[in-house]
Structure formats: C-alpha cells, structure tokens
Amino acid sequence: MSGAAGRPRGMAGGPGWLLLPLLLPLLLLLLVPGGLGKPTVRQERARPGAAQQQQQQHHEDGPGFQYDHEAFLGKEEARSFDQLSPEESRERLGKIVDRIDENKDGYLTTEELKNWIKRVQKRYIYENVAKVWKDYDLNKDNKIAWEEYKQATYGYYLENPEEFQDATDRHSFKKMLPRDERRFKTADLDGDLAATREEFTAFLHPEEFEHMKNIVVLETLEDIDKNEDGFVDQDEYIADMFANEEGGPEPDWVITEREQFSDFRDLNKDGKMDKEEIQHWILPQDYDHALAEARHLVYESDVDKDQKLTKEEVLDNWNMFVGSQATNYGEDLTRNHDEL
C-alpha cells in the first residue's frame, strides 16, 4: 500500500478480476456412470484480495515478467504462450494494438488501455458463464434452478456419502453446500430459485455485482476467521497468505504485511478487522483495477516518457503484454483478431 490513502501500490491488476480463474466458484465434475458428477473440492470463496499482497510486493520491489505472467495467467495458462513463436506473438499483438487505438492516431493512451482492459474483462466473464451454462441447465429451459445446480454439483456426494470417508472432504462439502445455496439465493433477485444468465453470472462472479458484495465479504470472513469470533485479527490475516511451516523467521514481505494490517487494514485500530474493514480491504471503492493496470503498462513500456505508447514501444515490450490483462490471459494472441 502506498501513502496515507492506503491504496494498493502500483501493481497491475486489482480487486475483483486479477485472479479470475481462482475466483470461479465451480466444482470440477468428473463424469461417472449414471450421469452424476463426482465432485472434487473447489475454491471455496470469491475473494478478490487474496493475492493482492504478493502483487503489491512484486510490483514495488522487483521487475520480473515471470511474476507478471504467473500473476496474470496462472502457471498453467502462462505456458500457453509457448504455443506461439516470438514472431507470431508480435504479429498478433500488433493487430490488438490497432484495435486498442480508438482514435487511430498511432498512440495508445492510458485511457484507451483502460477501456480495452475493461472490455476484455467483461467479455471474459460472460464467455466463462456461457462455457459452463449447459452443464447446469439440465432441463434446457434457459434458466438454472437451484435444484439443477445442486444436483449437478453435489448430486454424487449426496447420493454416495459413504465414498467420502475423509473427514476433511466431508467437512468441505457440508460447508460448501449451504454456502452455495446462500450465494445462489442472494444472486436470485426475483426469488424464484431459478437463475437467469445475469443472475448466474452474479452467482459465479459475485465480486462484479454491487448486490453481491456482502456475500464476498462474509465468505472472506468465514474462511479467515479461524477462531470464529466474527473478526479477522493480524495472525489470521497473515495465516491466510503465509504458513510458517519451518518455524523460522518470517520473510520481509510478511513483516511488511503485518505493518500493512496495522496501518491500513485495521482502520479503527482495535487490533482486528470487522466486516466493514474487510470490505475496504478486498473491495476498495477508490481503486480502479483497469486504470492501475493501464498505468502500469504505460510506465513499463513508455521509452520516451511521453505518457503514451507507440506500437513499437508495445512490441518492444511484448513479453509484458502477453502476461497482462490487456491480452486476456494471453488468449487474445491465439484467437483470430476479428473475434476481439
């Protein structure tokens, strides 16, 4: 965090979408005879702030395209970049640059980059919903009822509880089912227990919808608050991002995070975060993630320091753009540019 405002430092990305693949509240379904999906434990919460700590530290303290690639792509997705030669990547990135340049003046401004990043993000969210829709709309009525989702996601577990002998697995599924139901009902604005595409999008991506923010905060609190006192103290905050398994001294970034907690997370200085402070942490109202990413890209690529980028400056720093939200997890480099 920087300055008195306590906002995330100059990292590219921010709350709500940097780690979208980690935010998706879907179970992976392994098909088994009988049509039911055998569930495996999934990511339990949609919490935008989970990885911000490392983002802040790396962007402030180190260069490193590898960090950008892994933070923006995930390790597996970053490998998809290897599908293209540097020449192919530069050529396709050049076509994307032409599309970002809204006024066709040969320069990319921070505003143009911000608009493009927001467009890409919106597309990503709705494409993701479209990809999984058929897995849950079992009766093909263009809605997903809670019972359909529960059957597709938890049906195997509910009908075969004896197969889940591991106490941790049983606890996880028993915990996730009511949480999913609570989130589903919050997303279901008309209360008919059948989600439209927009409502299902809110269910899968609650951090993107105003009426879902309380759910994001509540799930964050429930997951980090190990002593179940309704607050997140400093040790719980640190334990969510760092496990000192070897028992040695804490690394410098953890010490810095303890300072961040005291200076910027714990706003009323009572030694813990309540729901309001958690929301300020993970869903800050004064932080525009797309603008931060755009500024980051311009700062890192603007050789002549004129506050805008030529195509040459972008292509000269193509590694960073491959690892940026500006190319949607690298996927825009492998799809036909006419689709964008």
Coordinates of C-alpha atoms in Angstrom, one line a residue:
M1 CA 0.0 0.0 0.0
S2 CA 1.3 3.4 -0.7
G3 CA 0.9 6.7 1.1
A4 CA -1.7 7.7 3.6
A5 CA -4.5 6.7 1.4
G6 CA -3.7 3.0 1.9
R7 CA -4.5 2.1 -1.7
P8 CA -2.8 -0.8 -3.4
R9 CA 0.6 0.2 -4.7
G10 CA 1.3 0.4 -8.4
M11 CA 0.6 -3.2 -9.3
A12 CA -1.1 -4.2 -12.5
G13 CA -4.5 -5.5 -11.6
G14 CA -6.5 -5.3 -8.5
P15 CA -9.6 -6.4 -6.7
G16 CA -12.3 -8.4 -8.4
W17 CA -10.7 -9.8 -11.5
L18 CA -6.9 -10.2 -11.5
L19 CA -7.2 -13.8 -10.4
L20 CA -10.4 -14.7 -12.1
P21 CA -9.6 -18.3 -12.6
L22 CA -9.1 -18.6 -8.8
L23 CA -12.4 -16.8 -8.2
L24 CA -14.7 -19.2 -10.1
P25 CA -16.9 -21.0 -7.6
L26 CA -17.3 -24.1 -9.7
L27 CA -16.7 -27.7 -8.9
L28 CA -14.7 -29.7 -11.4
L29 CA -17.1 -32.5 -12.5
L30 CA -15.7 -36.0 -13.2
L31 CA -18.3 -37.8 -15.2
V32 CA -19.3 -41.2 -13.8
P33 CA -22.0 -43.7 -14.9
G34 CA -25.5 -42.6 -14.2
G35 CA -24.9 -39.0 -15.3
L36 CA -24.0 -37.5 -12.0
G37 CA -20.8 -35.6 -11.5
K38 CA -18.4 -36.8 -8.8
P39 CA -17.3 -33.5 -7.1
T40 CA -13.8 -32.6 -6.1
V41 CA -13.0 -29.8 -3.7
R42 CA -13.1 -26.4 -5.3
Q43 CA -12.0 -22.9 -4.5
E44 CA -14.3 -22.0 -1.6
R45 CA -14.7 -18.3 -1.9
A46 CA -14.6 -15.5 -4.4
R47 CA -12.2 -13.2 -2.6
P48 CA -10.6 -10.5 -4.7
G49 CA -7.9 -9.5 -2.2
A50 CA -6.4 -13.0 -1.6
A51 CA -3.3 -12.5 -3.7
Q52 CA -3.0 -8.7 -3.6
Q53 CA -0.2 -8.9 -1.1
Q54 CA 2.2 -10.6 -3.5
Q55 CA 1.1 -8.3 -6.3
Q56 CA 1.9 -5.2 -4.3
Q57 CA 5.3 -6.5 -3.1
H58 CA 6.5 -7.7 -6.5
H59 CA 5.5 -4.6 -8.5
E60 CA 7.1 -2.3 -5.9
D61 CA 10.2 -4.3 -5.2
G62 CA 11.1 -6.2 -8.3
P63 CA 10.8 -6.2 -12.1
G64 CA 10.2 -9.6 -13.5
F65 CA 8.0 -10.6 -16.4
Q66 CA 7.8 -14.0 -14.9
Y67 CA 5.9 -12.5 -12.0
D68 CA 3.5 -10.8 -14.3
H69 CA 2.9 -13.9 -16.3
E70 CA 2.2 -16.1 -13.3
A71 CA 0.1 -13.5 -11.5
F72 CA -2.0 -12.6 -14.5
L73 CA -2.0 -16.0 -16.2
G74 CA -1.5 -18.6 -13.6
K75 CA 1.4 -21.0 -14.1
E76 CA -0.6 -23.3 -16.4
E77 CA -2.1 -20.6 -18.5
A78 CA 1.3 -18.9 -18.9
R79 CA 2.6 -22.0 -20.6
S80 CA 0.1 -21.4 -23.4
F81 CA 2.3 -18.6 -24.5
D82 CA 4.8 -21.2 -25.7
Q83 CA 2.4 -22.2 -28.4
L84 CA 3.5 -19.2 -30.5
S85 CA 6.9 -18.1 -31.7
P86 CA 8.1 -14.6 -30.7
E87 CA 7.5 -13.5 -34.3
E88 CA 3.9 -14.8 -34.3
S89 CA 3.2 -13.3 -30.9
R90 CA 4.5 -9.9 -32.0
E91 CA 2.4 -10.0 -35.2
R92 CA -0.8 -10.8 -33.4
L93 CA -0.1 -8.4 -30.6
G94 CA 0.3 -5.7 -33.3
K95 CA -3.2 -6.3 -34.5
I96 CA -4.5 -6.0 -31.0
V97 CA -2.7 -2.7 -30.6
D98 CA -4.5 -1.4 -33.7
R99 CA -7.9 -2.2 -32.1
I100 CA -7.0 -0.6 -28.8
D101 CA -6.1 2.7 -30.6
E102 CA -9.6 4.1 -30.6
N103 CA -8.8 7.4 -32.4
K104 CA -6.3 5.8 -34.8
D105 CA -3.6 8.4 -34.0
G106 CA -0.9 5.8 -33.7
Y107 CA -0.7 6.0 -29.9
L108 CA -2.1 4.1 -27.0
T109 CA -3.1 6.3 -24.1
T110 CA -3.8 5.2 -20.6
E111 CA -7.5 5.8 -21.1
E112 CA -7.6 3.7 -24.3
L113 CA -5.8 0.9 -22.5
K114 CA -8.1 1.2 -19.5
N115 CA -11.2 0.9 -21.8
W116 CA -9.8 -2.1 -23.6
I117 CA -8.9 -3.9 -20.4
K118 CA -12.5 -3.3 -19.1
R119 CA -13.9 -4.6 -22.3
V120 CA -11.7 -7.7 -22.2
Q121 CA -12.7 -8.4 -18.6
K122 CA -16.4 -8.1 -19.3
R123 CA -16.0 -10.5 -22.3
Y124 CA -14.1 -13.0 -20.2
I125 CA -16.8 -13.1 -17.5
Y126 CA -19.7 -13.7 -19.9
E127 CA -17.8 -16.1 -22.0
N128 CA -17.0 -18.1 -18.9
V129 CA -20.6 -18.3 -18.0
A130 CA -21.5 -19.4 -21.5
K131 CA -19.0 -22.2 -21.4
V132 CA -20.4 -23.8 -18.2
W133 CA -24.1 -23.0 -18.8
K134 CA -25.0 -26.3 -20.4
D135 CA -23.5 -28.2 -17.5
Y136 CA -26.1 -26.8 -15.2
D137 CA -29.2 -26.0 -17.3
L138 CA -30.2 -29.6 -17.2
N139 CA -33.8 -29.2 -18.5
K140 CA -32.7 -26.7 -21.2
D141 CA -35.2 -24.0 -20.2
N142 CA -32.5 -21.3 -20.3
K143 CA -32.5 -20.9 -16.6
I144 CA -30.6 -22.7 -13.9
A145 CA -32.7 -23.7 -10.9
W146 CA -31.0 -24.2 -7.6
E147 CA -32.0 -27.8 -7.6
E148 CA -30.3 -28.3 -11.0
Y149 CA -27.1 -26.7 -9.8
K150 CA -27.2 -28.7 -6.6
Q151 CA -27.8 -31.9 -8.5
A152 CA -25.0 -31.3 -11.0
T153 CA -22.6 -30.1 -8.4
Y154 CA -23.4 -32.1 -5.2
G155 CA -25.6 -35.0 -6.5
Y156 CA -22.9 -37.6 -6.4
Y157 CA -21.9 -36.6 -2.9
L158 CA -25.5 -36.5 -1.6
E159 CA -26.3 -39.9 -3.1
N160 CA -23.0 -41.6 -2.2
P161 CA -21.9 -40.2 1.1
E162 CA -20.2 -43.4 2.0
E163 CA -17.5 -42.7 -0.6
F164 CA -16.4 -39.6 1.3
Q165 CA -14.6 -41.2 4.2
D166 CA -12.0 -38.5 4.6
A167 CA -13.2 -36.1 7.3
T168 CA -11.7 -33.1 5.6
D169 CA -13.6 -33.9 2.4
R170 CA -16.9 -34.4 4.3
H171 CA -16.4 -31.2 6.1
S172 CA -15.6 -29.3 2.9
F173 CA -18.7 -30.5 1.1
K174 CA -21.0 -30.0 4.0
K175 CA -19.7 -26.4 4.3
M176 CA -19.8 -25.6 0.6
L177 CA -23.4 -26.7 0.0
P178 CA -25.1 -24.2 2.3
R179 CA -22.7 -21.5 1.3
D180 CA -23.5 -22.1 -2.4
E181 CA -27.2 -22.0 -1.6
R182 CA -26.9 -18.8 0.3
R183 CA -24.9 -17.2 -2.5
F184 CA -27.4 -18.5 -5.1
K185 CA -30.3 -17.0 -3.3
T186 CA -28.6 -13.7 -3.0
A187 CA -27.9 -13.7 -6.7
D188 CA -31.5 -14.7 -7.4
L189 CA -33.0 -11.2 -7.3
D190 CA -36.6 -12.3 -8.2
G191 CA -36.6 -15.1 -5.6
D192 CA -37.9 -17.8 -7.9
L193 CA -34.9 -20.1 -7.2
A194 CA -34.1 -20.2 -10.9
A195 CA -31.2 -18.1 -12.1
T196 CA -31.2 -16.2 -15.4
R197 CA -27.9 -15.8 -17.2
E198 CA -27.3 -12.4 -15.4
E199 CA -28.2 -13.9 -12.0
F200 CA -26.0 -16.9 -12.6
T201 CA -23.2 -14.6 -13.6
A202 CA -23.6 -12.8 -10.3
F203 CA -23.5 -16.2 -8.6
L204 CA -20.2 -17.2 -10.3
H205 CA -18.6 -13.7 -10.1
P206 CA -20.1 -12.0 -7.1
E207 CA -17.3 -9.6 -6.8
E208 CA -18.5 -7.9 -10.0
F209 CA -22.0 -7.1 -8.7
E210 CA -23.0 -4.5 -6.1
H211 CA -25.7 -6.6 -4.6
M212 CA -23.3 -9.5 -4.0
K213 CA -20.6 -7.6 -2.2
N214 CA -21.9 -8.6 1.2
I215 CA -21.5 -12.2 0.2
V216 CA -17.9 -11.7 -0.8
V217 CA -17.1 -10.1 2.5
L218 CA -19.0 -12.7 4.5
E219 CA -17.2 -15.6 2.7
T220 CA -13.9 -14.0 3.3
L221 CA -14.6 -13.5 7.0
E222 CA -15.8 -17.1 7.4
D223 CA -12.7 -18.5 5.7
I224 CA -10.1 -16.4 7.5
D225 CA -11.7 -16.1 10.9
K226 CA -10.4 -19.4 12.4
N227 CA -11.4 -18.7 16.0
E228 CA -14.9 -17.7 14.8
D229 CA -15.2 -14.6 16.8
G230 CA -16.6 -12.6 13.9
F231 CA -13.4 -10.7 13.2
V232 CA -10.0 -11.1 11.5
D233 CA -7.0 -10.4 13.7
Q234 CA -3.5 -9.9 12.5
D235 CA -2.4 -13.5 12.9
E236 CA -5.4 -14.8 11.0
Y237 CA -4.8 -12.3 8.3
I238 CA -1.2 -13.4 7.9
A239 CA -2.1 -17.1 8.2
D240 CA -4.3 -16.8 5.1
M241 CA -1.3 -15.9 2.9
F242 CA 1.7 -17.5 4.7
A243 CA 2.2 -20.7 6.6
N244 CA 5.4 -20.7 8.6
E245 CA 5.8 -24.5 8.4
E246 CA 9.5 -24.4 9.1
G247 CA 9.2 -22.2 12.1
G248 CA 11.9 -19.8 11.1
P249 CA 11.9 -16.1 11.0
E250 CA 9.2 -14.5 8.9
P251 CA 10.3 -13.2 5.5
D252 CA 10.4 -9.5 4.9
W253 CA 7.2 -9.4 2.9
V254 CA 5.3 -10.9 5.8
I255 CA 6.7 -8.4 8.2
T256 CA 5.6 -5.7 5.7
E257 CA 2.1 -7.2 5.6
R258 CA 1.9 -7.1 9.4
E259 CA 2.7 -3.4 9.1
Q260 CA 0.0 -3.0 6.3
F261 CA -2.5 -4.6 8.6
S262 CA -1.8 -2.2 11.4
D263 CA -1.5 0.9 9.2
F264 CA -4.2 0.4 6.6
R265 CA -6.4 -2.7 7.2
D266 CA -7.3 -2.1 10.9
L267 CA -8.8 1.3 10.4
N268 CA -10.2 1.8 13.9
K269 CA -7.0 0.4 15.5
D270 CA -8.7 -2.2 17.7
G271 CA -6.3 -5.0 16.5
K272 CA -8.8 -6.7 14.2
M273 CA -10.9 -6.2 11.1
D274 CA -14.6 -6.2 11.1
K275 CA -16.8 -6.7 8.1
E276 CA -16.6 -3.0 7.1
E277 CA -12.8 -3.1 7.2
I278 CA -12.7 -6.3 5.3
Q279 CA -14.8 -4.8 2.6
H280 CA -12.4 -1.8 2.5
W281 CA -9.6 -4.2 2.1
I282 CA -10.9 -6.6 -0.6
L283 CA -13.3 -4.3 -2.4
P284 CA -11.9 -0.8 -2.1
Q285 CA -14.2 1.8 -3.5
D286 CA -11.4 4.2 -4.5
Y287 CA -9.4 1.7 -6.6
D288 CA -9.8 1.2 -10.3
H289 CA -8.0 -2.1 -11.3
A290 CA -8.2 -1.4 -15.0
L291 CA -6.7 2.0 -14.6
A292 CA -3.9 0.7 -12.4
E293 CA -3.1 -2.0 -15.0
A294 CA -3.1 0.6 -17.8
R295 CA -0.8 2.9 -15.9
H296 CA 1.5 0.0 -15.1
L297 CA 1.7 -1.0 -18.8
V298 CA 2.4 2.6 -19.9
Y299 CA 5.0 3.2 -17.2
E300 CA 6.9 0.0 -18.0
S301 CA 6.8 0.4 -21.8
D302 CA 7.0 4.2 -22.4
V303 CA 10.6 4.6 -23.5
D304 CA 10.3 8.3 -24.5
K305 CA 8.2 9.1 -21.4
D306 CA 5.5 11.0 -23.3
Q307 CA 2.8 9.2 -21.3
K308 CA 1.5 7.2 -24.3
L309 CA 2.7 4.2 -26.2
T310 CA 3.5 3.7 -29.9
K311 CA 3.0 0.3 -31.4
E312 CA 6.8 -0.1 -31.5
E313 CA 7.0 0.5 -27.7
V314 CA 4.4 -2.1 -27.1
L315 CA 6.0 -4.7 -29.4
D316 CA 9.5 -4.0 -27.9
N317 CA 8.0 -5.0 -24.6
W318 CA 5.7 -7.7 -25.9
N319 CA 6.6 -10.1 -23.1
M320 CA 4.8 -7.9 -20.6
F321 CA 1.7 -7.5 -22.7
V322 CA 1.4 -11.2 -23.2
G323 CA 1.3 -11.5 -19.4
S324 CA -1.2 -8.7 -19.0
Q325 CA -5.0 -8.5 -18.7
A326 CA -4.7 -6.4 -21.9
T327 CA -4.5 -9.7 -23.8
N328 CA -6.9 -11.6 -21.6
Y329 CA -4.6 -14.2 -20.1
G330 CA -2.7 -14.5 -23.4
E331 CA -5.8 -15.9 -25.1
D332 CA -6.2 -12.9 -27.5
L333 CA -2.8 -13.8 -29.0
T334 CA -4.2 -17.3 -30.0
R335 CA -7.6 -16.3 -31.3
N336 CA -8.5 -14.7 -34.6
H337 CA -8.2 -10.9 -34.1
D338 CA -11.5 -10.5 -35.9
E339 CA -13.2 -12.1 -32.8
L340 CA -12.0 -9.4 -30.5

